[in-house]
Structure formats: structure tokens, C-alpha cells
PDB file of N, CA and C in Angstrom:
ATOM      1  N   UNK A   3      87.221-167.093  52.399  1.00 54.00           N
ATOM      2  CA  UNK A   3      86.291-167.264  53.503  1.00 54.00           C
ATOM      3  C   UNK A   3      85.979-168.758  53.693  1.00 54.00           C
ATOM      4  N   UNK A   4      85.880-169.673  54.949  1.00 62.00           N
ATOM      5  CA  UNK A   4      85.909-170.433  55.330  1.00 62.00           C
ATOM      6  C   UNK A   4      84.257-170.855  55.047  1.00 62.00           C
ATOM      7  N   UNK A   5      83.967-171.984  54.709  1.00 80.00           N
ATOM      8  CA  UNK A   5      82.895-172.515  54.705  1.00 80.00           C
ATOM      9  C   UNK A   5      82.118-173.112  55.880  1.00 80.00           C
ATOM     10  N   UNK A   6      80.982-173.056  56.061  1.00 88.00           N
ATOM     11  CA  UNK A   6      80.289-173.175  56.986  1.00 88.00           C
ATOM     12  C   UNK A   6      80.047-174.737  57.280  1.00 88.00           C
ATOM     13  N   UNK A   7      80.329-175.565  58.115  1.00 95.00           N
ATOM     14  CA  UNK A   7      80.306-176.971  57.990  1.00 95.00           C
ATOM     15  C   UNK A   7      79.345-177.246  59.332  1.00 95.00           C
ATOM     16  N   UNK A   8      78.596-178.185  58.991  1.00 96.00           N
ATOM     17  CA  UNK A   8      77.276-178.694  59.672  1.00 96.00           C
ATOM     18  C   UNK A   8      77.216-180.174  59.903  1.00 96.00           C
ATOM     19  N   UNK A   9      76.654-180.945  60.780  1.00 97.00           N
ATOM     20  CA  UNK A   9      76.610-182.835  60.836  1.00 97.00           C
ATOM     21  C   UNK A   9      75.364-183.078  60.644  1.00 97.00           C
ATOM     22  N   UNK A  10      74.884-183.543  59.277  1.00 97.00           N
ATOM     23  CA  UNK A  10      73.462-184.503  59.837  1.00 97.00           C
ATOM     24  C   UNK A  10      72.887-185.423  60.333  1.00 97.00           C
ATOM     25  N   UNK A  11      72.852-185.677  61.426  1.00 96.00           N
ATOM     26  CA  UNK A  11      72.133-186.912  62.254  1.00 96.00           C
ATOM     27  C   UNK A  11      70.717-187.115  62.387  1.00 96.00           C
ATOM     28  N   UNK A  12      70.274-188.433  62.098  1.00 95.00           N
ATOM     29  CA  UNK A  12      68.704-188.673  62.157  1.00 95.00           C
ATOM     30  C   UNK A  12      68.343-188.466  63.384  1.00 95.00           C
ATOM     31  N   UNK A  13      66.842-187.491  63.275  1.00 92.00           N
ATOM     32  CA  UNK A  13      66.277-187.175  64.549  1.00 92.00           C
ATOM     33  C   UNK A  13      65.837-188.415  65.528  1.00 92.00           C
ATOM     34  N   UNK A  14      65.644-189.848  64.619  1.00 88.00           N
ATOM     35  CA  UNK A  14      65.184-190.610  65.454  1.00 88.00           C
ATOM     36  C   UNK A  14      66.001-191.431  65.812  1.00 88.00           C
ATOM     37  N   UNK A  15      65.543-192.747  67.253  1.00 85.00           N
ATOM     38  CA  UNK A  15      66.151-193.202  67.561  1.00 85.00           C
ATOM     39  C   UNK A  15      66.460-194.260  67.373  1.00 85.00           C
ATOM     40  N   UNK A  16      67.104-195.633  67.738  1.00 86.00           N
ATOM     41  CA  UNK A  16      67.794-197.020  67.313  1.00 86.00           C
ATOM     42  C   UNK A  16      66.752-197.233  68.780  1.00 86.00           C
ATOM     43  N   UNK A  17      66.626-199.106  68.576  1.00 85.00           N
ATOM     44  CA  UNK A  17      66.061-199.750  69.504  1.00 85.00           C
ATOM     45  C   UNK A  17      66.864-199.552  70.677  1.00 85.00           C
ATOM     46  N   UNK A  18      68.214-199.542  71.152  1.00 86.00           N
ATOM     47  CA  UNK A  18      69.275-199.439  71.914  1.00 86.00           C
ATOM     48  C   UNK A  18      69.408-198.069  72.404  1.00 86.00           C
ATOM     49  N   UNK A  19      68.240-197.339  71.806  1.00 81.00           N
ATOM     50  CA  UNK A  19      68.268-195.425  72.168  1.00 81.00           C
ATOM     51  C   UNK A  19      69.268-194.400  71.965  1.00 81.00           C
ATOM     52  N   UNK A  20      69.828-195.409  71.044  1.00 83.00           N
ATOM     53  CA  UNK A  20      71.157-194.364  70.159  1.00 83.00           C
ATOM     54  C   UNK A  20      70.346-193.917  68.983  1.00 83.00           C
ATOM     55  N   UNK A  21      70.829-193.008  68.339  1.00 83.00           N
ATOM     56  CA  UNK A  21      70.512-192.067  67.365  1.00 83.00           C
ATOM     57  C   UNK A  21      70.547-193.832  65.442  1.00 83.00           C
ATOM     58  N   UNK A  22      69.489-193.709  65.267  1.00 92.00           N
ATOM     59  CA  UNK A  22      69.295-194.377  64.245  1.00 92.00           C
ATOM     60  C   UNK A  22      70.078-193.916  62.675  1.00 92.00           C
ATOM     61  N   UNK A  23      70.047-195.012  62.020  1.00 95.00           N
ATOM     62  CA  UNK A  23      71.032-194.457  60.547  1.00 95.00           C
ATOM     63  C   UNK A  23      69.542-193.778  59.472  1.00 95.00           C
ATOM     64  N   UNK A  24      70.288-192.385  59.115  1.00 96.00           N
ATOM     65  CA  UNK A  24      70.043-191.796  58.164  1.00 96.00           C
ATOM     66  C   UNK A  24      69.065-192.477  57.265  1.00 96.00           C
ATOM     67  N   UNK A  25      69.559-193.920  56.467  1.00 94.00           N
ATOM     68  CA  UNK A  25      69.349-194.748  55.560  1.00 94.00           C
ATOM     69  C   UNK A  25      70.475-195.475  55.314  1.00 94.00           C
ATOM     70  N   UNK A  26      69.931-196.122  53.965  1.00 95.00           N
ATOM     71  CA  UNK A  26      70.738-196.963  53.294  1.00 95.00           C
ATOM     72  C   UNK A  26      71.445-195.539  52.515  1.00 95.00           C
ATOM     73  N   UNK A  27      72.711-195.670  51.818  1.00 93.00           N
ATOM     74  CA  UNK A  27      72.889-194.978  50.703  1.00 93.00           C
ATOM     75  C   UNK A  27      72.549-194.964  49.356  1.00 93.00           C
ATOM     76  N   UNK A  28      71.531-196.220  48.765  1.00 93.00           N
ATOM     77  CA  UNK A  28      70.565-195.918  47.722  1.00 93.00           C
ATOM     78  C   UNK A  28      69.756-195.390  48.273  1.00 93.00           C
ATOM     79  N   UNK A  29      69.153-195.259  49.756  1.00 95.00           N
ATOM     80  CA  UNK A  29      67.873-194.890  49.431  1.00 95.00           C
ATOM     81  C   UNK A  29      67.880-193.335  49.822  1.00 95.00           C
ATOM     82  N   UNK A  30      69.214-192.722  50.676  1.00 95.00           N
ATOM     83  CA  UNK A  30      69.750-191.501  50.149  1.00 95.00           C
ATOM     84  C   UNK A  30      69.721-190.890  49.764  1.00 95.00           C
ATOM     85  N   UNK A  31      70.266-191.308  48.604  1.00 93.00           N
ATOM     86  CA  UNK A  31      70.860-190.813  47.017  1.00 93.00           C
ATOM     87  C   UNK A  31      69.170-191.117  46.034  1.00 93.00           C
ATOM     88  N   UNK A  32      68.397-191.679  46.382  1.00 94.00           N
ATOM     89  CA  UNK A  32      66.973-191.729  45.837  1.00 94.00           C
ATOM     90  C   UNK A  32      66.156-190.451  46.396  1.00 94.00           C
ATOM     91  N   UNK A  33      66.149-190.534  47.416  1.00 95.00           N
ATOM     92  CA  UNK A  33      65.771-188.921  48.329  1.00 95.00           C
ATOM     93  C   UNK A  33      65.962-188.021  48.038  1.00 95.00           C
ATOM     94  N   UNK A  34      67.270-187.880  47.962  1.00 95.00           N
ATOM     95  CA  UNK A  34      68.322-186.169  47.311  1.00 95.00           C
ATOM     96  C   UNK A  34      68.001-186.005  46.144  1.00 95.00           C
ATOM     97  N   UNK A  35      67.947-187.341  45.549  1.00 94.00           N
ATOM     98  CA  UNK A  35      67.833-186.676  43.652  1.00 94.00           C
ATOM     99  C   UNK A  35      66.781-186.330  43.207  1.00 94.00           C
ATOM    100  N   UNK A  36      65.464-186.593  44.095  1.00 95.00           N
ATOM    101  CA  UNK A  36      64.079-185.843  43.958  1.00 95.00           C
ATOM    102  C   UNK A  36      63.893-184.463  44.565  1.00 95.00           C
ATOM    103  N   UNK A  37      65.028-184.214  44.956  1.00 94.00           N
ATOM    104  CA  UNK A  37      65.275-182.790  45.856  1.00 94.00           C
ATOM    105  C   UNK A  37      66.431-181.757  45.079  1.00 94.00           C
ATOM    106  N   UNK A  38      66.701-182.126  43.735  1.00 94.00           N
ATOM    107  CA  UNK A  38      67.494-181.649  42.875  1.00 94.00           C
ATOM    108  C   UNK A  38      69.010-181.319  44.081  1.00 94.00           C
ATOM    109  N   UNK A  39      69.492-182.201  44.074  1.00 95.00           N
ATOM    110  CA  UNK A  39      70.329-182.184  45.118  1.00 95.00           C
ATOM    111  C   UNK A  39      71.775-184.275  44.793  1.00 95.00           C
ATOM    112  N   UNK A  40      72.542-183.721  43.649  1.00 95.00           N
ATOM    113  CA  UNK A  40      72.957-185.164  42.985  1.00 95.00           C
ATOM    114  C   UNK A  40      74.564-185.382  42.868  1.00 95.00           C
ATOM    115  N   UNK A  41      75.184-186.460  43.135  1.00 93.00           N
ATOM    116  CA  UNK A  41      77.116-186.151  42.950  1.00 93.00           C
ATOM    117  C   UNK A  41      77.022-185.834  41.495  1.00 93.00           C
ATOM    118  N   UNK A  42      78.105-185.139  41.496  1.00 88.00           N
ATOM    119  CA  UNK A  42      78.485-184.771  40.073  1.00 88.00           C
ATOM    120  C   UNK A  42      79.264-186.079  39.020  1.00 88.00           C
ATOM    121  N   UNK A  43      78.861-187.342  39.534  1.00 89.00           N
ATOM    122  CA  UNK A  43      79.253-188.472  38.919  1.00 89.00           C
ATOM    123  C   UNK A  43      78.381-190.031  39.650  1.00 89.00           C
ATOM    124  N   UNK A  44      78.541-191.085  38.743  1.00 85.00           N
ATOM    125  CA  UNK A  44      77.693-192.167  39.413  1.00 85.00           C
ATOM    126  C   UNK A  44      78.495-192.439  40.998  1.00 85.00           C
ATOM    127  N   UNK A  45      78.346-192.715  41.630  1.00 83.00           N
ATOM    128  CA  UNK A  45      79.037-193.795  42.906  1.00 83.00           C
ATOM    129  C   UNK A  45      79.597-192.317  43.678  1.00 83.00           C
ATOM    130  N   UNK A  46      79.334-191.203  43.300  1.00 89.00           N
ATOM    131  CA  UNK A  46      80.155-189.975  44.228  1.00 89.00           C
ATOM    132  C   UNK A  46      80.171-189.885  45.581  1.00 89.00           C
ATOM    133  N   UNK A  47      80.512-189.644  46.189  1.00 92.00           N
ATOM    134  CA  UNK A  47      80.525-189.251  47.759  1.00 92.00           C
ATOM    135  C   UNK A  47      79.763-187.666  47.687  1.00 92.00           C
ATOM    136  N   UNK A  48      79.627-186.969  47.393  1.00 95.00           N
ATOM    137  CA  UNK A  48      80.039-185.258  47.101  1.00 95.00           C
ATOM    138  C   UNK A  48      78.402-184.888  46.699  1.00 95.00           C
ATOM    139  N   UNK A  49      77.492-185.070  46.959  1.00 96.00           N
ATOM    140  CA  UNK A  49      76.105-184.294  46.832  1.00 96.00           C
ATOM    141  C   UNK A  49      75.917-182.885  46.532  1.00 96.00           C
ATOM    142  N   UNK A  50      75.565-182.470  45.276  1.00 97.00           N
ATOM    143  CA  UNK A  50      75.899-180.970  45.477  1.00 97.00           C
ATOM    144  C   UNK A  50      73.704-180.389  45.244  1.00 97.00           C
ATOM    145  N   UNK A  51      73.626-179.475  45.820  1.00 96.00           N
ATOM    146  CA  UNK A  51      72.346-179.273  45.812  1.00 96.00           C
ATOM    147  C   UNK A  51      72.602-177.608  45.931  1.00 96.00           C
ATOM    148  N   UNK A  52      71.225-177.111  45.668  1.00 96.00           N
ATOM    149  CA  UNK A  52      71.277-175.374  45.862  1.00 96.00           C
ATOM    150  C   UNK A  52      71.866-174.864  46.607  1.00 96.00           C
ATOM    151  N   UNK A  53      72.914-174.113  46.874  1.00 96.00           N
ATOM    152  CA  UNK A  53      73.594-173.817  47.895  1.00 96.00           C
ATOM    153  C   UNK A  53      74.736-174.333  49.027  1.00 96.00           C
ATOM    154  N   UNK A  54      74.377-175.968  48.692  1.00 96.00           N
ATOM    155  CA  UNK A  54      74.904-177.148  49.405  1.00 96.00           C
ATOM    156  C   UNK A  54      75.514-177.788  49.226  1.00 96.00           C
ATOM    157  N   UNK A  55      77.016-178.477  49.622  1.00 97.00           N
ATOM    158  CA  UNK A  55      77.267-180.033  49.525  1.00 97.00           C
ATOM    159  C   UNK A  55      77.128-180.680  50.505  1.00 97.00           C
ATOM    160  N   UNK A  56      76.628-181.553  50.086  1.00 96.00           N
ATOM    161  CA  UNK A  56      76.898-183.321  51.233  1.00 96.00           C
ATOM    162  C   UNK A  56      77.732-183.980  50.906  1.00 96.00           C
ATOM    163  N   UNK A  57      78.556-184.563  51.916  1.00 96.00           N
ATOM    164  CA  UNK A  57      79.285-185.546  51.656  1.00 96.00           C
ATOM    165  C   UNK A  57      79.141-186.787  52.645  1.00 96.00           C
ATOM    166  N   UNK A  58      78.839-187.852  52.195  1.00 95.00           N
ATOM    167  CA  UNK A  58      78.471-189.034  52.810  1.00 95.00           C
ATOM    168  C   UNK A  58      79.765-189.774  52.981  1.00 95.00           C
ATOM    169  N   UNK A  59      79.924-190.451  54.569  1.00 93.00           N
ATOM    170  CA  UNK A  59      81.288-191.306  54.465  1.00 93.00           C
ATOM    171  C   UNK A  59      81.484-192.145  53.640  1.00 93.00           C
ATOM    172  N   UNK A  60      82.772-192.210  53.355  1.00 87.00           N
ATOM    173  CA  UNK A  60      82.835-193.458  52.345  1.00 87.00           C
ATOM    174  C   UNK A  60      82.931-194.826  52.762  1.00 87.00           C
ATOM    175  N   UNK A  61      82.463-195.901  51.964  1.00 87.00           N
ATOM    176  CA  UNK A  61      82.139-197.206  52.276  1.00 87.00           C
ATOM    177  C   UNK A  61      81.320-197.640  53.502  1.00 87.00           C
ATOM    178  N   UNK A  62      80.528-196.402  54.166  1.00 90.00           N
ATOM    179  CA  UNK A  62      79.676-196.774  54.828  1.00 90.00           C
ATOM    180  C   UNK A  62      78.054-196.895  54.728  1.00 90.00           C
ATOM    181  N   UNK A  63      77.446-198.410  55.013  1.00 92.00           N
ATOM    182  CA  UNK A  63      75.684-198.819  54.787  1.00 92.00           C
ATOM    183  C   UNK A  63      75.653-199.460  55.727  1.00 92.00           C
ATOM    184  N   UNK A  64      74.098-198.874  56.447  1.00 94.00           N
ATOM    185  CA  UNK A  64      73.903-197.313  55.865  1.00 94.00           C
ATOM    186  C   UNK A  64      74.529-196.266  56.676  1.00 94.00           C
ATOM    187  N   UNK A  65      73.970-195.674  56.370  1.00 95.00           N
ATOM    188  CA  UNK A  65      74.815-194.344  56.612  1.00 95.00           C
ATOM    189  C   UNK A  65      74.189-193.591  58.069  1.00 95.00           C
ATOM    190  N   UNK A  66      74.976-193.460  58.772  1.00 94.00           N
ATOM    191  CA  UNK A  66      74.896-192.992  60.279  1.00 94.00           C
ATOM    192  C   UNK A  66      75.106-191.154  60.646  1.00 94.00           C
ATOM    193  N   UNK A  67      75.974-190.406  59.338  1.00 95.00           N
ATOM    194  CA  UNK A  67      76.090-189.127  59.870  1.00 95.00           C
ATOM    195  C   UNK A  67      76.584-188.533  58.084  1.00 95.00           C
ATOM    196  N   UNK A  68      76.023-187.464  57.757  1.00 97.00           N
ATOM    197  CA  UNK A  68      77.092-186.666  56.412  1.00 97.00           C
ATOM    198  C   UNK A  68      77.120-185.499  57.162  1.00 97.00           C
ATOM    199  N   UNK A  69      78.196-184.954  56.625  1.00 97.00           N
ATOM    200  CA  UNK A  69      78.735-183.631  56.593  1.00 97.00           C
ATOM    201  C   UNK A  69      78.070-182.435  55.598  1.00 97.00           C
ATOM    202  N   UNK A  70      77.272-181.306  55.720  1.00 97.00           N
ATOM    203  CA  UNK A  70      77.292-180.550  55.143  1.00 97.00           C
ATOM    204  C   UNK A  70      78.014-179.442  55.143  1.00 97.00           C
ATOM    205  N   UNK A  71      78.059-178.742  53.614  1.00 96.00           N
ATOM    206  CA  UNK A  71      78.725-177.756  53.577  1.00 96.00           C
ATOM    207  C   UNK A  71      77.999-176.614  53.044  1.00 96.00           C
ATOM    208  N   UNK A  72      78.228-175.513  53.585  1.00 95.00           N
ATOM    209  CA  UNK A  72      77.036-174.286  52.807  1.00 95.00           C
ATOM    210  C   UNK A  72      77.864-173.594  51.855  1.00 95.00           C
ATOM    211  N   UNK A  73      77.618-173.702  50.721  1.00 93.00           N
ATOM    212  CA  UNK A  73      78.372-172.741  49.728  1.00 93.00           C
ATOM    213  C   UNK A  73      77.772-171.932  49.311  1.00 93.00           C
ATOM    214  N   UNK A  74      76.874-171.274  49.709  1.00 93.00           N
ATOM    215  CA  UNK A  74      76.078-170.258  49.498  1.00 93.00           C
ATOM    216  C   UNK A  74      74.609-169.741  50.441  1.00 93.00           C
ATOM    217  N   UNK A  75      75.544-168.897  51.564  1.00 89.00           N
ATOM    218  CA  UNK A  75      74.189-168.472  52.554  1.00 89.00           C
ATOM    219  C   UNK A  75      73.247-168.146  51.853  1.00 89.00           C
ATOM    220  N   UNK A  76      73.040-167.272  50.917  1.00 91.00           N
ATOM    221  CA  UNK A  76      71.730-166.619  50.532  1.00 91.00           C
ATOM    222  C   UNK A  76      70.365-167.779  49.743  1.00 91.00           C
ATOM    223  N   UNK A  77      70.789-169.034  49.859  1.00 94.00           N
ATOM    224  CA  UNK A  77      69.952-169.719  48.998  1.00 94.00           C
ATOM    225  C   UNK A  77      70.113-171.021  50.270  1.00 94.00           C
ATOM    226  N   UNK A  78      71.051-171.355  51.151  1.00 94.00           N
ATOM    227  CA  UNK A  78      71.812-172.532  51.317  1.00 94.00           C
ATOM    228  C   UNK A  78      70.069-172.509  52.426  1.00 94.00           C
ATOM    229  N   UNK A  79      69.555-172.426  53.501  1.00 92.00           N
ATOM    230  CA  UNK A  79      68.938-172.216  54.461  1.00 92.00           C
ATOM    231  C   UNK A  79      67.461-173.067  54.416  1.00 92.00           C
ATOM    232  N   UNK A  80      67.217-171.966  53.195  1.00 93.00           N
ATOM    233  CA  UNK A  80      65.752-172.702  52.617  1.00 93.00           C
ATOM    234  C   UNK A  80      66.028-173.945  52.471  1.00 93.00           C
ATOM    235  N   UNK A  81      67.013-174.329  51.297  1.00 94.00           N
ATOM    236  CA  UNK A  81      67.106-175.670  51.023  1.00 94.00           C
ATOM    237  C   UNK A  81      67.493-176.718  52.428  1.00 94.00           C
ATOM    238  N   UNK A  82      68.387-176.479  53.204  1.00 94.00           N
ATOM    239  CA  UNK A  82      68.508-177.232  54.199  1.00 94.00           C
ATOM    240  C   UNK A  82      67.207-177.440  55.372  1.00 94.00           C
ATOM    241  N   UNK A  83      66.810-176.165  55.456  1.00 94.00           N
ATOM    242  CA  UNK A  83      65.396-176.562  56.322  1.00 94.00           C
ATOM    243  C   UNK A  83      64.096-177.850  55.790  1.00 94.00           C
ATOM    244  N   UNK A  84      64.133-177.584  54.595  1.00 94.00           N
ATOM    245  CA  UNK A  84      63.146-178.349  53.876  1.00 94.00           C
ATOM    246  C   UNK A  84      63.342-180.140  53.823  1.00 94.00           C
ATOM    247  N   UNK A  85      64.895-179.809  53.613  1.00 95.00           N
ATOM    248  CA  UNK A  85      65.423-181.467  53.725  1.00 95.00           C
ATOM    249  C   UNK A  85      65.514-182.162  55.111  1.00 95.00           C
ATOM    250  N   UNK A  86      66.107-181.367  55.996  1.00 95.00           N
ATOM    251  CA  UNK A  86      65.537-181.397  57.267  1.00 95.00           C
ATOM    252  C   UNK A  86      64.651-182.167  57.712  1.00 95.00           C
ATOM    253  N   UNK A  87      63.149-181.288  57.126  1.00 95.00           N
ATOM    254  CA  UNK A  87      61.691-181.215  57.649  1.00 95.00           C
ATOM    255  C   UNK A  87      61.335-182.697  56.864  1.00 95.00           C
ATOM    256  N   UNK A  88      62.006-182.875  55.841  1.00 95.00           N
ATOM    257  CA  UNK A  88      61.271-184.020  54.793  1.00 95.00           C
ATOM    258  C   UNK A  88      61.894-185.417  55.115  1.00 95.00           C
ATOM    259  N   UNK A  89      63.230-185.417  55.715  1.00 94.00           N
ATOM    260  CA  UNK A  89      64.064-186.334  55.508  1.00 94.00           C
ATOM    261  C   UNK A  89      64.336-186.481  56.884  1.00 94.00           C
ATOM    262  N   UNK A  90      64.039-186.427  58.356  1.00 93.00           N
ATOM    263  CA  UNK A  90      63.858-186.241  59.857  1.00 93.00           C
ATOM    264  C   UNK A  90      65.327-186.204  60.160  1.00 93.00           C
ATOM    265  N   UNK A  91      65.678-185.349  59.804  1.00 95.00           N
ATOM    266  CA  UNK A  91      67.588-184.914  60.036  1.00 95.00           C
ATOM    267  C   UNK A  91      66.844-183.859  61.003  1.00 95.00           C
ATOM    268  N   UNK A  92      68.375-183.975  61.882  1.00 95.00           N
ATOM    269  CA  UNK A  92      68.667-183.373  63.141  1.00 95.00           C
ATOM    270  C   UNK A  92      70.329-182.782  62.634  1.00 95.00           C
ATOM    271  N   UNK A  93      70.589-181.441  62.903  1.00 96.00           N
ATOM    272  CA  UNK A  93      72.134-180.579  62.003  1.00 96.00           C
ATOM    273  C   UNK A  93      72.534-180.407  63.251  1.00 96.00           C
ATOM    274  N   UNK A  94      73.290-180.842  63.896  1.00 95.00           N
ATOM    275  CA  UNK A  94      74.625-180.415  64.879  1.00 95.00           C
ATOM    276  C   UNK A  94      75.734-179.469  64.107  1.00 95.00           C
ATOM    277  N   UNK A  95      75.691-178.352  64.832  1.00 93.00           N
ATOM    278  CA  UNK A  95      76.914-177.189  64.300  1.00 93.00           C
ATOM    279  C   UNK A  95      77.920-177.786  65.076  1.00 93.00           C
ATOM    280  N   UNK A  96      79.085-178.243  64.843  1.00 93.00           N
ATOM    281  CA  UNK A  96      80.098-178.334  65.482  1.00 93.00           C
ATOM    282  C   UNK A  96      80.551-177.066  66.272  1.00 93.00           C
ATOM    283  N   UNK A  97      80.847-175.799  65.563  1.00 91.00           N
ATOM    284  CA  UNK A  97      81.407-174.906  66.420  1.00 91.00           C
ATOM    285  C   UNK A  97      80.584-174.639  67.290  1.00 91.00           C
ATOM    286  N   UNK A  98      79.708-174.322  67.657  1.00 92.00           N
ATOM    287  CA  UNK A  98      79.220-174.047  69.042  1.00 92.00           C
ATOM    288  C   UNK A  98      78.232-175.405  69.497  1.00 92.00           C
ATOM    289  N   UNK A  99      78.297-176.575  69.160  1.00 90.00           N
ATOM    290  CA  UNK A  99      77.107-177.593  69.708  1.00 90.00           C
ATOM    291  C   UNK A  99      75.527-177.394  69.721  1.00 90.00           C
ATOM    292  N   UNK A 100      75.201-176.501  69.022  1.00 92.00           N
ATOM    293  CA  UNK A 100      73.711-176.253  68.448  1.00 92.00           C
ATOM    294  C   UNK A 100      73.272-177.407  68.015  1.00 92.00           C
ATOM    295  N   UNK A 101      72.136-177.788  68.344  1.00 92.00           N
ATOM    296  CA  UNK A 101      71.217-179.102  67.406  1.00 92.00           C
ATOM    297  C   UNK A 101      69.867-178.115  66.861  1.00 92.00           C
ATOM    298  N   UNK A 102      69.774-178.276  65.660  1.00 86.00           N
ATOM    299  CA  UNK A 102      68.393-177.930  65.345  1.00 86.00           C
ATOM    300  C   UNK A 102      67.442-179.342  64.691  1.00 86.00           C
ATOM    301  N   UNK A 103      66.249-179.411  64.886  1.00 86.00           N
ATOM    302  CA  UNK A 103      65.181-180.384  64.579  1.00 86.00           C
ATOM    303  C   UNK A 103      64.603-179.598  64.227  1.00 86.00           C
ATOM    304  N   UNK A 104      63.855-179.193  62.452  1.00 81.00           N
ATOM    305  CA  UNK A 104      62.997-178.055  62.274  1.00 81.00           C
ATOM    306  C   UNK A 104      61.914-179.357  62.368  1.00 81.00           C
TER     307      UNK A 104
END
């Protein structure tokens, strides 16, 4: 079964009224790891959290868009809403163009 893949983009905007960066990727990876949500090695790309991976582009600061992946509906939801709500991400579904802002 195919995994469910999601874009996170910051809800807010850039002075220029484009969509603003996420963060830096320390300050990221400082965010997530208080959210039990960590790569499975120092310098990883690969965020794995309850239900979840992130993957942040590589060699990019800061960071403008990650990819999530749901590896587990029954837990994946909660955790993504919360990070969401805490961290002002905006999830574009690619397959159908849904934006949610909880």
C-alpha cells in the first residue's frame, strides 16, 4: 500500500507576499525534537515522529517546504494536527490540491 504523501508550507507570508520559510534547519530540528519527532542519525534529512516522516530538502537554509509521509493513519493525524497548530504549517495534499491551516 502506497503511502500517503503531504507538503508543508508555512502559513505565513514573506515581505514580497510569497509564502515565508518554515525556519532555519536548526531551529527545525530544535522544534521537532521537543515534539518527540528526530532523524534516526546526527545531520539526517529523514524525521521520523509518531506515525510520521519528514523529510527536509537537502542542503537547503532555511528551509522553504518538507515532505511528509504518513506511516501510520491510526496515530499519524493527531500528531500532524498539533504540529501544524504549534509550528504555523499550512499541508498541501498534492493529489487533490487541498490546503489545510488547522
Amino acid at each position: 500500500m502506497a503511502r500517503r504523501q503531504l507538503v508543508i508550507l508555512s502559513r505565513n507570508s514573506d515581505k514580497d507576499g510569497g509564502l515565508a520559510p518554515l525556519g532555519s534547519r536548526a531551529a527545525i530540528e530544535e522544534e521537532l525534537a521537543t515534539r518527540n519527532t528526530a532523524p534516526d542519525r546526527a545531520g539526517g534529512a529523514i524525521f521520523y515522529g509518531p506515525g510520521i516522516e519528514l523529510e527536509l530538502p537537502p542542503d537547503q537554509d532555511p528551509v522553504t517546504q518538507m515532505l511528509l509521509s504518513v506511516s501510520d493513519e491510526d496515530i499519524a493525524w493527531g500528531v500532524i494536527l498539533k504540529l501544524a497548530r504549534a509550528l504555523q504549517w499550512k499541508i498541501l495534499d498534492p493529489e487533490n490540491g487541498r490546503e489545510l491551516s488547522p
